[in-house]
Amino acid sequence: MEIYFPYASAYERWLHGVKDGLQERHQGYHAGFPWSERHLQCLWFDARYRPAVFPLPNNETVTVLDPGVWNLEAGPDFLNATLLIQPGARHLRGDVEVHVHPSDWDLHQHSSDKAYENVVAHVTWFAGPRAKSLADRVLSLGLEEPILARRDISLDDIDLKAYPHSVLPTTPRPCEAFLKNDPCKARELLQAAGHYRLQSKTARLRARLQESGDRHQLFYEEVMAALGYKHNQQAFRTLAGRVPAGQLKGLSRELAFAKLLAAGRLLADPEDVVDEEGRRMVRMLWDLAWKQAGEVPEGELKWQLHNLRPQNTPVRRLAVAATLFSGLRDLLHDIEQLASAGGETWFTRVRERLTLNMAWPFWNQRLTFASPPDSTHPHALLGEGRSAAIITNVILPFMAAEGVLPEEAVQYLPPEDISSPMRLTALHLFGRDHNPAAFYADNGLLEQGLIQIHLDFCLNAASNCEGCALCTALCM
């Protein structure tokens, strides 16, 4: 991966050298686990991902009644958790520490640290022998087996930025003094961090490709999860398992759309559609779905349908999926054929391929089934920012994992829509009155660098940035 992400190693060396805690946080990437401990913290904290029941020896089980308070200071990862042990309905209250391997408890010498005296559960990804210095009263709980047993979950779908973090003050941050007036130094830092982030994504996809026997299905699942964005990722990934890519290939886009809508229980009521063209479309989809009634998978999906922009609704995003994965042309094959193009040309042609697929007059003139058509204000099925996000988060790392990405492609990543974490991190790095175009707004790679720095530093910063390793490194 060095040819694709040559500056990743520079960020990694810098990252691992500035603070021991950061080295611990990232070592999971190099231990057969292509994610980070923060992913595991999110798994434990969020009931949507956390296993409902953990088995214990002697036929006992553990249920998490309260995962505890996410600790942003020194000490265990979660404080004051409540666990229920059955049979016997015994409540266990105390702190929880999360690691990748059971042996990490010994490696970090937690048994000699008084801050960990109240730990009641050691949660790890890998199961295995207990840590040698772990007290007998502390439970050992493994995540790998119950998480991998669920087809609707991928750790890549976890939005690390969405979980609790401290609120930073409005006063200027120390790092601003070192970067605000030096755009070249700032872009160099963001470039290295961006390479590191993309390299990590590529490593995770490469691991999944080695495990999977169907690269087309894996690519389809990753695109579907990206279409679900943060609110419906899990539902889209589950749907991709219920309606595999192979069932869509060769179909018309309308039939593929009907199949996806039926499996997702999202077919509209014709009476809710205001115009005749829309009602004809809905009736046709119902007719197509009815003809496949015996093939519709059972089970409801948990969709978030409220508080979404019309462009992000599941129905519209499934229309995108239908255009990308139906027909006789293979999207993955077409993208591979573009590998001979130069970096900038490659991105242009990939976006053209996506745009060509998504030319659907019915959806280009309306946002929803219920909205009236409007030919004077056309709507792209997928906006430029979201297309860029799919290229960055799925297509580029997938091609890199298979070794068919043009070497210079990373430098021409199209910019995504600027997110809240990007804005927050840029504010603290460059000050309130900085010019985004001078630092990051014109380059998707630099935006990826902002997100990586947000995850590594700003997300867990103390309220006054005291002791922040980023500030320390910039001072050196």
Short mmCIF file of C-alpha atoms in Angstrom, two decimals:
data_model
loop_
_atom_site.label_atom_id
_atom_site.label_comp_id
_atom_site.label_asym_id
_atom_site.label_seq_id
_atom_site.Cartn_x
_atom_site.Cartn_y
_atom_site.Cartn_z
CA MET A 1 0.00 0.00 0.00
CA GLU A 2 3.08 2.24 0.19
CA ILE A 3 2.71 3.29 -3.46
CA TYR A 4 -0.79 4.63 -2.80
CA PHE A 5 -0.26 6.22 0.61
CA PRO A 6 3.43 7.23 0.84
CA TYR A 7 2.88 9.78 3.62
CA ALA A 8 0.88 7.49 5.90
CA SER A 9 4.01 6.13 7.58
CA ALA A 10 5.15 9.65 8.45
CA TYR A 11 1.88 10.36 10.26
CA GLU A 12 2.00 6.95 11.92
CA ARG A 13 5.53 7.50 13.23
CA TRP A 14 4.61 10.95 14.47
CA LEU A 15 1.36 9.72 15.99
CA HIS A 16 3.00 6.86 17.84
CA GLY A 17 5.84 8.98 19.06
CA VAL A 18 3.95 11.85 20.65
CA LYS A 19 2.13 10.01 23.40
CA ASP A 20 2.02 6.48 24.79
CA GLY A 21 -1.76 6.55 25.09
CA LEU A 22 -2.13 7.19 21.38
CA GLN A 23 0.19 4.32 20.59
CA GLU A 24 -2.01 2.04 22.67
CA ARG A 25 -5.11 3.33 20.92
CA HIS A 26 -3.76 2.52 17.47
CA GLN A 27 -1.85 -0.68 18.04
CA GLY A 28 -4.97 -2.70 17.19
CA TYR A 29 -4.35 -1.89 13.52
CA HIS A 30 -1.21 -4.04 13.67
CA ALA A 31 -2.48 -7.00 15.67
CA GLY A 32 -4.81 -8.82 13.30
CA PHE A 33 -7.59 -6.35 14.07
CA PRO A 34 -8.01 -3.74 11.33
CA TRP A 35 -9.94 -1.25 13.46
CA SER A 36 -9.18 0.65 16.66
CA GLU A 37 -10.07 0.35 20.32
CA ARG A 38 -12.48 3.22 19.85
CA HIS A 39 -14.57 0.98 17.58
CA LEU A 40 -14.83 -1.46 20.48
CA GLN A 41 -15.74 1.31 22.90
CA CYS A 42 -18.60 2.26 20.56
CA LEU A 43 -19.71 -1.38 20.35
CA TRP A 44 -19.89 -1.56 24.12
CA PHE A 45 -21.58 1.82 24.55
CA ASP A 46 -24.28 1.52 21.86
CA ALA A 47 -27.09 -0.96 22.52
CA ARG A 48 -27.70 -1.26 18.76
CA TYR A 49 -24.34 -2.98 18.36
CA ARG A 50 -23.61 -4.46 21.79
CA PRO A 51 -24.47 -8.18 22.17
CA ALA A 52 -27.70 -8.66 24.12
CA VAL A 53 -26.20 -11.41 26.28
CA PHE A 54 -22.63 -12.50 27.03
CA PRO A 55 -22.10 -16.16 28.02
CA LEU A 56 -20.05 -16.99 31.12
CA PRO A 57 -18.62 -20.27 32.39
CA ASN A 58 -20.88 -22.49 34.52
CA ASN A 59 -23.88 -21.68 32.28
CA GLU A 60 -24.18 -18.12 33.56
CA THR A 61 -24.92 -15.10 31.38
CA VAL A 62 -24.32 -11.36 31.59
CA THR A 63 -26.74 -8.69 30.39
CA VAL A 64 -25.67 -5.04 30.25
CA LEU A 65 -28.23 -2.88 32.01
CA ASP A 66 -26.07 0.25 31.82
CA PRO A 67 -22.75 0.40 29.89
CA GLY A 68 -21.52 3.19 32.17
CA VAL A 69 -20.38 6.75 31.59
CA TRP A 70 -17.87 7.23 28.78
CA ASN A 71 -14.69 8.34 30.54
CA LEU A 72 -12.66 11.00 28.70
CA GLU A 73 -10.04 11.32 31.42
CA ALA A 74 -7.38 8.90 32.65
CA GLY A 75 -8.57 5.54 33.95
CA PRO A 76 -11.05 2.90 32.76
CA ASP A 77 -12.98 3.48 29.55
CA PHE A 78 -16.41 3.45 31.23
CA LEU A 79 -17.40 4.32 34.78
CA ASN A 80 -20.26 3.06 36.94
CA ALA A 81 -21.64 0.37 34.64
CA THR A 82 -24.38 -2.01 35.81
CA LEU A 83 -24.40 -5.68 34.76
CA LEU A 84 -26.97 -8.40 35.49
CA ILE A 85 -25.73 -11.95 36.05
CA GLN A 86 -28.18 -14.82 35.59
CA PRO A 87 -29.32 -17.12 37.03
CA GLY A 88 -29.70 -15.46 40.39
CA ALA A 89 -30.42 -11.90 39.21
CA ARG A 90 -27.16 -10.65 40.71
CA HIS A 91 -26.29 -7.01 39.95
CA LEU A 92 -22.67 -6.06 39.43
CA ARG A 93 -21.70 -2.38 39.46
CA GLY A 94 -18.36 -0.86 38.62
CA ASP A 95 -16.05 0.25 35.82
CA VAL A 96 -15.32 -1.34 32.44
CA GLU A 97 -12.06 -1.45 30.50
CA VAL A 98 -11.99 -2.19 26.75
CA HIS A 99 -9.06 -3.69 24.81
CA VAL A 100 -8.37 -5.60 21.61
CA HIS A 101 -6.63 -8.57 23.28
CA PRO A 102 -7.06 -9.98 26.82
CA SER A 103 -3.29 -9.69 27.28
CA ASP A 104 -3.47 -5.91 26.80
CA TRP A 105 -4.47 -5.63 30.46
CA ASP A 106 -1.06 -7.00 31.43
CA LEU A 107 0.72 -5.01 28.73
CA HIS A 108 -0.69 -1.74 30.07
CA GLN A 109 -0.01 -2.75 33.69
CA HIS A 110 -3.50 -1.78 34.84
CA SER A 111 -3.35 -4.06 37.87
CA SER A 112 -0.80 -1.74 39.48
CA ASP A 113 -2.87 1.39 38.81
CA LYS A 114 -5.34 2.33 41.56
CA ALA A 115 -7.60 4.01 39.01
CA TYR A 116 -8.56 0.49 37.82
CA GLU A 117 -9.39 -0.98 41.22
CA ASN A 118 -13.14 -0.71 40.61
CA VAL A 119 -13.13 -2.49 37.22
CA VAL A 120 -15.72 -5.28 37.13
CA ALA A 121 -15.50 -6.25 33.43
CA HIS A 122 -12.65 -6.53 30.93
CA VAL A 123 -14.20 -6.35 27.44
CA THR A 124 -12.02 -7.46 24.51
CA TRP A 125 -12.47 -8.20 20.84
CA PHE A 126 -10.57 -11.46 20.85
CA ALA A 127 -11.48 -14.14 23.35
CA GLY A 128 -8.71 -16.21 24.86
CA PRO A 129 -6.85 -16.80 28.11
CA ARG A 130 -7.54 -14.25 30.81
CA ALA A 131 -4.90 -11.63 31.50
CA LYS A 132 -2.51 -13.02 34.08
CA SER A 133 -2.85 -10.03 36.41
CA LEU A 134 -6.64 -9.68 36.04
CA ALA A 135 -8.38 -10.19 39.39
CA ASP A 136 -10.63 -13.26 39.62
CA ARG A 137 -13.64 -11.06 40.44
CA VAL A 138 -13.37 -9.23 37.06
CA LEU A 139 -15.45 -10.67 34.21
CA SER A 140 -13.82 -11.35 30.83
CA LEU A 141 -16.26 -10.61 27.98
CA GLY A 142 -15.46 -11.23 24.29
CA LEU A 143 -17.02 -9.33 21.39
CA GLU A 144 -15.70 -11.07 18.28
CA GLU A 145 -17.95 -14.14 18.15
CA PRO A 146 -21.33 -12.44 18.79
CA ILE A 147 -20.52 -9.48 16.53
CA LEU A 148 -19.30 -11.55 13.58
CA ALA A 149 -22.40 -13.75 13.90
CA ARG A 150 -24.51 -10.73 12.89
CA ARG A 151 -24.63 -10.03 9.16
CA ASP A 152 -26.18 -6.61 9.71
CA ILE A 153 -23.11 -5.14 11.42
CA SER A 154 -19.77 -4.01 10.08
CA LEU A 155 -17.41 -2.11 12.33
CA ASP A 156 -16.72 0.17 9.36
CA ASP A 157 -20.28 1.48 9.68
CA ILE A 158 -19.72 2.82 13.18
CA ASP A 159 -19.61 6.61 13.12
CA LEU A 160 -16.81 7.23 15.62
CA LYS A 161 -17.52 10.95 15.51
CA ALA A 162 -21.06 10.51 16.83
CA TYR A 163 -20.12 9.36 20.30
CA PRO A 164 -19.61 11.45 23.43
CA HIS A 165 -16.72 13.83 23.55
CA SER A 166 -15.87 16.85 25.61
CA VAL A 167 -17.00 20.35 24.66
CA LEU A 168 -14.07 22.55 23.76
CA PRO A 169 -14.03 26.22 24.73
CA THR A 170 -14.47 29.06 22.26
CA THR A 171 -11.09 30.61 23.02
CA PRO A 172 -8.20 30.04 20.56
CA ARG A 173 -6.50 26.64 20.84
CA PRO A 174 -2.71 26.27 21.27
CA CYS A 175 -2.30 24.50 17.90
CA GLU A 176 -3.76 27.54 16.15
CA ALA A 177 -0.63 29.51 16.97
CA PHE A 178 1.52 27.03 15.03
CA LEU A 179 -0.68 26.41 11.99
CA LYS A 180 -2.88 29.45 11.36
CA ASN A 181 -0.22 31.43 9.52
CA ASP A 182 1.51 28.48 7.87
CA PRO A 183 -0.83 26.90 5.29
CA CYS A 184 2.00 24.80 3.83
CA LYS A 185 2.75 23.18 7.17
CA ALA A 186 -0.96 22.68 7.79
CA ARG A 187 -1.54 21.01 4.42
CA GLU A 188 1.49 18.78 4.97
CA LEU A 189 0.03 17.62 8.29
CA LEU A 190 -3.44 17.06 6.81
CA GLN A 191 -2.00 15.19 3.82
CA ALA A 192 -0.10 12.76 6.04
CA ALA A 193 -3.15 12.23 8.27
CA GLY A 194 -5.33 11.70 5.18
CA HIS A 195 -2.94 9.07 3.82
CA TYR A 196 -3.00 7.32 7.18
CA ARG A 197 -6.80 7.28 7.28
CA LEU A 198 -7.13 5.93 3.72
CA GLN A 199 -4.44 3.34 4.34
CA SER A 200 -6.39 2.11 7.38
CA LYS A 201 -9.59 1.87 5.31
CA THR A 202 -7.70 -0.07 2.64
CA ALA A 203 -6.25 -2.48 5.19
CA ARG A 204 -9.69 -3.24 6.57
CA LEU A 205 -11.16 -3.86 3.11
CA ARG A 206 -8.20 -6.04 2.16
CA ALA A 207 -8.82 -8.16 5.24
CA ARG A 208 -12.49 -8.51 4.32
CA LEU A 209 -11.62 -9.39 0.73
CA GLN A 210 -9.39 -12.19 1.98
CA GLU A 211 -12.23 -13.53 4.11
CA SER A 212 -14.97 -13.14 1.50
CA GLY A 213 -15.52 -15.50 -1.37
CA ASP A 214 -17.48 -12.95 -3.40
CA ARG A 215 -15.77 -9.65 -4.13
CA HIS A 216 -18.77 -8.33 -6.07
CA GLN A 217 -21.06 -8.92 -3.12
CA LEU A 218 -18.59 -7.26 -0.76
CA PHE A 219 -18.33 -4.21 -3.03
CA TYR A 220 -22.13 -4.05 -3.24
CA GLU A 221 -22.50 -4.27 0.54
CA GLU A 222 -19.99 -1.45 1.07
CA VAL A 223 -21.72 0.83 -1.45
CA MET A 224 -25.10 0.04 0.10
CA ALA A 225 -23.81 0.91 3.57
CA ALA A 226 -22.43 4.18 2.20
CA LEU A 227 -25.82 4.97 0.64
CA GLY A 228 -27.43 4.45 4.03
CA TYR A 229 -25.18 7.16 5.44
CA LYS A 230 -25.11 7.36 9.24
CA HIS A 231 -28.83 6.94 9.97
CA ASN A 232 -29.64 3.88 7.86
CA GLN A 233 -26.29 2.16 7.31
CA GLN A 234 -27.24 -0.93 9.26
CA ALA A 235 -30.57 -1.34 7.47
CA PHE A 236 -28.92 -0.93 4.05
CA ARG A 237 -26.24 -3.48 4.89
CA THR A 238 -28.87 -5.95 6.08
CA LEU A 239 -30.88 -5.40 2.91
CA ALA A 240 -27.75 -6.05 0.82
CA GLY A 241 -27.56 -9.46 2.47
CA ARG A 242 -31.24 -10.20 1.87
CA VAL A 243 -31.11 -9.10 -1.77
CA PRO A 244 -27.58 -10.00 -2.94
CA ALA A 245 -25.89 -8.31 -5.87
CA GLY A 246 -26.31 -11.42 -8.00
CA GLN A 247 -30.09 -11.10 -7.81
CA LEU A 248 -29.99 -7.61 -9.30
CA LYS A 249 -27.59 -8.18 -12.16
CA GLY A 250 -29.35 -8.40 -15.51
CA LEU A 251 -32.58 -6.89 -14.22
CA SER A 252 -34.09 -3.64 -15.43
CA ARG A 253 -33.57 -0.81 -12.99
CA GLU A 254 -37.33 -0.70 -12.33
CA LEU A 255 -37.41 -4.41 -11.47
CA ALA A 256 -34.31 -4.08 -9.30
CA PHE A 257 -35.88 -1.08 -7.57
CA ALA A 258 -39.12 -2.97 -6.94
CA LYS A 259 -37.18 -5.91 -5.54
CA LEU A 260 -35.25 -3.70 -3.11
CA LEU A 261 -38.31 -1.72 -2.04
CA ALA A 262 -40.34 -4.89 -1.44
CA ALA A 263 -37.59 -6.51 0.60
CA GLY A 264 -37.27 -3.30 2.62
CA ARG A 265 -41.05 -2.93 3.07
CA LEU A 266 -40.84 0.56 1.54
CA LEU A 267 -43.27 0.35 -1.37
CA ALA A 268 -45.42 3.48 -1.41
CA ASP A 269 -49.20 3.65 -1.37
CA PRO A 270 -50.43 4.92 -4.78
CA GLU A 271 -53.04 7.04 -2.97
CA ASP A 272 -50.23 9.06 -1.36
CA VAL A 273 -48.87 10.14 -4.75
CA VAL A 274 -50.14 13.48 -6.04
CA ASP A 275 -49.65 13.12 -9.81
CA GLU A 276 -50.64 10.51 -12.36
CA GLU A 277 -47.09 9.79 -13.54
CA GLY A 278 -46.09 9.03 -9.97
CA ARG A 279 -49.10 6.78 -9.40
CA ARG A 280 -48.29 4.85 -12.59
CA MET A 281 -44.74 4.32 -11.37
CA VAL A 282 -45.86 3.10 -7.95
CA ARG A 283 -48.48 0.75 -9.45
CA MET A 284 -45.85 -0.67 -11.80
CA LEU A 285 -43.47 -1.28 -8.89
CA TRP A 286 -46.22 -3.02 -6.92
CA ASP A 287 -46.98 -5.18 -9.94
CA LEU A 288 -43.31 -6.10 -10.39
CA ALA A 289 -42.95 -6.83 -6.69
CA TRP A 290 -46.14 -8.93 -6.64
CA LYS A 291 -44.76 -11.17 -9.39
CA GLN A 292 -41.79 -11.89 -7.11
CA ALA A 293 -43.87 -12.23 -3.94
CA GLY A 294 -42.44 -15.64 -3.14
CA GLU A 295 -38.91 -14.25 -3.18
CA VAL A 296 -39.43 -11.36 -0.74
CA PRO A 297 -37.31 -11.99 2.41
CA GLU A 298 -39.08 -12.04 5.74
CA GLY A 299 -38.43 -9.66 8.61
CA GLU A 300 -38.75 -5.93 9.16
CA LEU A 301 -35.85 -3.52 8.86
CA LYS A 302 -35.37 -0.63 11.26
CA TRP A 303 -35.49 2.43 9.02
CA GLN A 304 -35.10 5.99 10.21
CA LEU A 305 -37.61 7.87 8.06
CA HIS A 306 -37.99 11.11 10.00
CA ASN A 307 -35.67 14.09 10.36
CA LEU A 308 -33.98 13.32 7.05
CA ARG A 309 -33.44 15.60 4.10
CA PRO A 310 -35.55 14.38 1.13
CA GLN A 311 -32.33 13.61 -0.77
CA ASN A 312 -31.30 11.17 1.97
CA THR A 313 -34.50 9.14 2.32
CA PRO A 314 -34.11 5.35 1.98
CA VAL A 315 -36.44 5.16 -1.03
CA ARG A 316 -34.38 7.64 -3.03
CA ARG A 317 -31.11 5.97 -2.01
CA LEU A 318 -32.49 2.58 -3.07
CA ALA A 319 -33.24 4.14 -6.45
CA VAL A 320 -29.50 4.91 -6.61
CA ALA A 321 -28.66 1.30 -5.74
CA ALA A 322 -31.02 0.05 -8.44
CA THR A 323 -29.31 2.18 -11.08
CA LEU A 324 -25.79 1.14 -10.01
CA PHE A 325 -26.26 -2.62 -9.71
CA SER A 326 -28.95 -3.54 -12.26
CA GLY A 327 -28.50 -4.20 -15.97
CA LEU A 328 -25.87 -6.18 -17.81
CA ARG A 329 -22.98 -3.78 -17.19
CA ASP A 330 -20.92 -4.47 -14.08
CA LEU A 331 -20.05 -1.32 -12.10
CA LEU A 332 -17.01 -2.89 -10.44
CA HIS A 333 -15.68 -4.18 -13.76
CA ASP A 334 -16.19 -0.80 -15.43
CA ILE A 335 -14.28 0.98 -12.66
CA GLU A 336 -11.42 -1.52 -12.89
CA GLN A 337 -11.12 -0.80 -16.60
CA LEU A 338 -10.39 2.84 -15.74
CA ALA A 339 -7.24 1.95 -13.78
CA SER A 340 -5.00 2.76 -16.74
CA ALA A 341 -6.09 6.41 -16.58
CA GLY A 342 -4.02 8.94 -14.66
CA GLY A 343 -5.02 9.95 -11.14
CA GLU A 344 -7.05 13.06 -11.95
CA THR A 345 -8.55 11.50 -15.08
CA TRP A 346 -9.49 8.38 -13.12
CA PHE A 347 -11.62 10.32 -10.68
CA THR A 348 -13.29 12.28 -13.46
CA ARG A 349 -14.20 9.13 -15.35
CA VAL A 350 -15.41 7.31 -12.24
CA ARG A 351 -17.72 10.21 -11.44
CA GLU A 352 -18.91 10.26 -15.05
CA ARG A 353 -19.69 6.53 -14.78
CA LEU A 354 -21.74 7.12 -11.62
CA THR A 355 -23.53 10.12 -13.13
CA LEU A 356 -24.37 8.21 -16.32
CA ASN A 357 -25.93 5.40 -14.29
CA MET A 358 -28.06 7.77 -12.25
CA ALA A 359 -29.76 9.53 -15.16
CA TRP A 360 -33.33 8.50 -14.31
CA PRO A 361 -35.83 11.14 -15.56
CA PHE A 362 -38.52 10.14 -13.06
CA TRP A 363 -36.20 10.76 -10.08
CA ASN A 364 -34.32 13.65 -11.62
CA GLN A 365 -37.58 15.66 -11.56
CA ARG A 366 -38.77 14.89 -8.02
CA LEU A 367 -37.36 14.20 -4.57
CA THR A 368 -39.99 11.70 -3.33
CA PHE A 369 -42.95 9.74 -4.64
CA ALA A 370 -45.26 12.19 -2.88
CA SER A 371 -43.68 15.37 -4.26
CA PRO A 372 -44.89 16.77 -7.60
CA PRO A 373 -42.53 16.64 -10.60
CA ASP A 374 -40.55 19.79 -11.36
CA SER A 375 -38.57 19.76 -14.60
CA THR A 376 -37.35 23.33 -14.05
CA HIS A 377 -35.26 22.34 -11.01
CA PRO A 378 -33.64 18.96 -11.76
CA HIS A 379 -32.38 16.86 -8.85
CA ALA A 380 -29.40 14.53 -9.15
CA LEU A 381 -30.16 11.14 -7.62
CA LEU A 382 -26.91 11.49 -5.74
CA GLY A 383 -25.28 14.85 -5.09
CA GLU A 384 -21.64 15.58 -5.86
CA GLY A 385 -20.67 15.55 -2.18
CA ARG A 386 -22.22 12.14 -1.53
CA SER A 387 -20.76 10.75 -4.77
CA ALA A 388 -17.36 11.96 -3.60
CA ALA A 389 -17.92 10.25 -0.23
CA ILE A 390 -18.65 6.91 -1.94
CA ILE A 391 -15.55 7.25 -4.11
CA THR A 392 -13.42 8.09 -1.08
CA ASN A 393 -14.82 5.59 1.40
CA VAL A 394 -15.55 2.64 -0.86
CA ILE A 395 -14.25 2.77 -4.42
CA LEU A 396 -10.75 4.14 -3.79
CA PRO A 397 -9.85 1.83 -0.85
CA PHE A 398 -11.44 -1.14 -2.66
CA MET A 399 -9.30 -0.53 -5.74
CA ALA A 400 -6.22 0.03 -3.57
CA ALA A 401 -6.89 -3.20 -1.66
CA GLU A 402 -6.91 -5.06 -4.97
CA GLY A 403 -3.82 -3.23 -6.25
CA VAL A 404 -5.50 -1.64 -9.28
CA LEU A 405 -5.68 2.00 -8.21
CA PRO A 406 -3.68 4.55 -10.24
CA GLU A 407 -0.70 5.58 -8.09
CA GLU A 408 -1.43 9.31 -8.09
CA ALA A 409 -5.18 8.99 -7.61
CA VAL A 410 -5.14 9.81 -3.89
CA GLN A 411 -3.87 13.32 -4.57
CA TYR A 412 -6.99 14.13 -6.60
CA LEU A 413 -9.69 13.04 -4.17
CA PRO A 414 -12.79 15.18 -4.81
CA PRO A 415 -13.95 17.18 -1.78
CA GLU A 416 -16.96 15.95 0.18
CA ASP A 417 -19.53 18.10 1.90
CA ILE A 418 -17.79 19.65 4.89
CA SER A 419 -19.09 17.98 8.05
CA SER A 420 -19.38 19.27 11.61
CA PRO A 421 -16.28 17.35 12.78
CA MET A 422 -14.27 18.86 9.92
CA ARG A 423 -15.43 22.37 10.84
CA LEU A 424 -14.76 21.85 14.54
CA THR A 425 -11.26 20.50 13.99
CA ALA A 426 -10.40 23.19 11.45
CA LEU A 427 -11.58 25.85 13.88
CA HIS A 428 -9.20 24.62 16.56
CA LEU A 429 -6.30 24.06 14.18
CA PHE A 430 -6.52 27.25 12.13
CA GLY A 431 -8.73 29.69 14.05
CA ARG A 432 -12.20 31.08 13.50
CA ASP A 433 -11.30 33.44 10.68
CA HIS A 434 -9.25 31.03 8.55
CA ASN A 435 -9.92 30.60 4.83
CA PRO A 436 -10.99 26.97 4.23
CA ALA A 437 -9.82 27.13 0.61
CA ALA A 438 -6.27 27.84 1.77
CA PHE A 439 -6.17 24.78 4.01
CA TYR A 440 -8.50 21.94 3.03
CA ALA A 441 -11.80 22.76 1.27
CA ASP A 442 -10.58 22.06 -2.26
CA ASN A 443 -9.15 18.59 -1.59
CA GLY A 444 -10.84 15.44 -0.33
CA LEU A 445 -7.54 14.02 0.92
CA LEU A 446 -7.04 16.98 3.25
CA GLU A 447 -10.62 16.64 4.49
CA GLN A 448 -9.85 13.02 5.35
CA GLY A 449 -6.86 14.32 7.30
CA LEU A 450 -9.12 16.62 9.30
CA ILE A 451 -11.36 13.70 10.23
CA GLN A 452 -8.37 11.59 11.30
CA ILE A 453 -6.99 14.36 13.51
CA HIS A 454 -10.46 14.87 14.96
CA LEU A 455 -10.60 11.19 15.91
CA ASP A 456 -7.05 11.06 17.25
CA PHE A 457 -7.01 14.30 19.22
CA CYS A 458 -9.97 16.69 19.30
CA LEU A 459 -12.59 14.02 20.05
CA ASN A 460 -10.95 13.11 23.34
CA ALA A 461 -9.39 16.43 24.24
CA ALA A 462 -9.68 17.82 27.74
CA SER A 463 -11.84 20.90 28.02
CA ASN A 464 -8.85 23.24 27.85
CA CYS A 465 -6.72 21.07 25.49
CA GLU A 466 -4.26 20.65 28.36
CA GLY A 467 -1.87 17.80 27.69
CA CYS A 468 -3.03 17.36 24.09
CA ALA A 469 -0.38 15.39 22.21
CA LEU A 470 -1.02 17.37 19.04
CA CYS A 471 -0.12 20.63 20.75
CA THR A 472 2.95 18.98 22.26
CA ALA A 473 4.13 17.69 18.89
CA LEU A 474 3.62 21.03 17.17
CA CYS A 475 5.74 22.71 19.82
CA MET A 476 8.66 20.37 19.19
#
